[in-house]
Amino acid sequence: VPVGSMQLSSRIRDYTATFEVSDAFVADLAASSDRILVVDEGAWRCHRAGCLAALDPAEVVVLPIAEETKTLESVEALYDRMLERAAKRNMTVVSFGGGITQDITGFMASTLYRGVDWVFVPTTLLAQADSCIGSKTSLNYRHYKNLIGTFYPPSRIHIYAPFLTTQDEPDYFSGLGEVVKLHIMGGEAVASRLEAARPRLLERQPDALLTAVQDSLLIKRSYFEGDEFDTGRRNLLNFGHCFGHAIETATSFAVPHGQAVVLGMILAGMVARSRGLLSDQSERYLLERLLEPAVPSRVSLAGMRDDAVIDGMRQDKKRVGSGLAVVMATDGLEMAKAVDVTEDEAREALARFAAEYPMGR
Ligand SMILES: NC(=O)c1ccc[n+]([C@@H]2O[C@H](COP(=O)([O-])OP(=O)(O)OC[C@H]3O[C@@H](n4cnc5c(N)ncnc54)[C@H](O)[C@@H]3O)[C@@H](O)[C@H]2O)c1
Ligand SMILES: [Zn+2]
């Protein structure tokens, strides 16, 4: 049974995510006083005549979206748009969009007047199921991804599944990768629920989406609450990201983030398996029921070199000590983090991976 809302706490404020069953909340947001509306250009294009029809086009600040625009310059341009609209300390920024919109508008809201009220409406699977909670805002700086940022949660989040029906396939599958990650971290019962819902998720049925998003957020919350500043348990959320980030850099970001995370979970499984922490049977279950179906066949690793992946892992900003860090799922879907993975172990996993999943190489 879907829950109506979810409470979150952080050192900055407590906040709420509300699961909406109709788009009436959009009209309520539009009617509230002292608010400035910022909408992701893609979400605006797809929904201005639909779910977002209650927003007056003359009032909407349409935000250009590309990974290259997740910069301080875009935040500055947005400050200017805010000032044109007479931004005040007591106003509310209401933003609609994906993870990029979240990062740009969240950073802007956290710094303008040292913090103005911010309401966020995530419109992508990744933003709904994962990034909207956890309080992070990040910008890219020069060629560094997510180098600068703030901890600043929205005061309210509204989640409405029908936004997701218009996402393009690569972005949707990228979000699905994070959904699969969180469901594995949630344990066997919740992971098998996801497995059963897969056909409906691929058809993007709103009820199935809502359940998967809710479960993802409940699991994510269970890992970071009480650990907002990235120590201990929260680090386990890096599952799939140790190899995953390195795959992204080694392919010059040709593999979408959430897809790289799925490949990263496959590789982490191979390390766990050779360490004797994951049985053959558990590994087959993870691969066949959860991970392989989450990678569309056209993801290509052409040109990726194992050396470049190892280099990327060495540069992991969360790494401590001399070994490589890998978060892995072990038998019974327990999570563990090893910080002493050797380069040889990582190479062995990469070699097995290249043999079993050639993916264009
Ligand atoms: N702050 C965090 O905690 C956090 C966590 C994970 C990822 N991120 C960031 O999120 C970004 C990726 O976010 P994303 O996957 O949500 O996508 P995105 O923000 O990159 O948007 C992808 C595309 O989808 C379009 N779009 C948005 N909503 C749409 C809709 N409903 N229908 C059709 N098109 C729509 C956008 O205009 C854009 O073209 C990355 O920059 C990543 O670094 C942030
Ligand atoms: Zn991620």
mmCIF file with all atom_site columns, C-alpha atoms and ligand atoms in Angstrom, residues 126 130 178 181 237-239 241 245 248 257-258 261, ligand 2:
data_model
loop_
_atom_site.group_PDB
_atom_site.id
_atom_site.type_symbol
_atom_site.label_atom_id
_atom_site.label_alt_id
_atom_site.label_comp_id
_atom_site.label_asym_id
_atom_site.label_entity_id
_atom_site.label_seq_id
_atom_site.pdbx_PDB_ins_code
_atom_site.Cartn_x
_atom_site.Cartn_y
_atom_site.Cartn_z
_atom_site.occupancy
_atom_site.B_iso_or_equiv
_atom_site.pdbx_formal_charge
_atom_site.auth_seq_id
_atom_site.auth_comp_id
_atom_site.auth_asym_id
_atom_site.auth_atom_id
_atom_site.pdbx_PDB_model_num
ATOM   1  C  CA . LEU A 1 126 ? 16.903 9.356  -10.881 1.00 0.00 ? 126 LEU A CA 1
ATOM   2  C  CA . ASP A 1 130 ? 17.434 8.806  -5.436  1.00 0.00 ? 130 ASP A CA 1
ATOM   3  C  CA . GLU A 1 178 ? 20.053 3.494  -9.135  1.00 0.00 ? 178 GLU A CA 1
ATOM   4  C  CA . LYS A 1 181 ? 21.074 -0.555 -6.544  1.00 0.00 ? 181 LYS A CA 1
ATOM   5  C  CA . LEU A 1 237 ? 25.387 3.990  -0.813  1.00 0.00 ? 237 LEU A CA 1
ATOM   6  C  CA . ASN A 1 238 ? 28.511 4.052  -2.952  1.00 0.00 ? 238 ASN A CA 1
ATOM   7  C  CA . PHE A 1 239 ? 27.674 0.470  -3.970  1.00 0.00 ? 239 PHE A CA 1
ATOM   8  C  CA . HIS A 1 241 ? 29.944 3.590  -7.801  1.00 0.00 ? 241 HIS A CA 1
ATOM   9  C  CA . HIS A 1 245 ? 32.630 6.194  -11.578 1.00 0.00 ? 245 HIS A CA 1
ATOM   10 C  CA . GLU A 1 248 ? 32.357 6.674  -16.583 1.00 0.00 ? 248 GLU A CA 1
ATOM   11 C  CA . HIS A 1 257 ? 25.799 7.216  -14.860 1.00 0.00 ? 257 HIS A CA 1
ATOM   12 C  CA . GLY A 1 258 ? 23.183 4.719  -13.642 1.00 0.00 ? 258 GLY A CA 1
ATOM   13 C  CA . VAL A 1 261 ? 26.585 1.858  -11.628 1.00 0.00 ? 261 VAL A CA 1
HETATM 14 ZN ZN . ZN  B 2 .   ? 24.794 7.480  -8.525  1.00 0.00 ? 2   ZN  B ZN 1
#
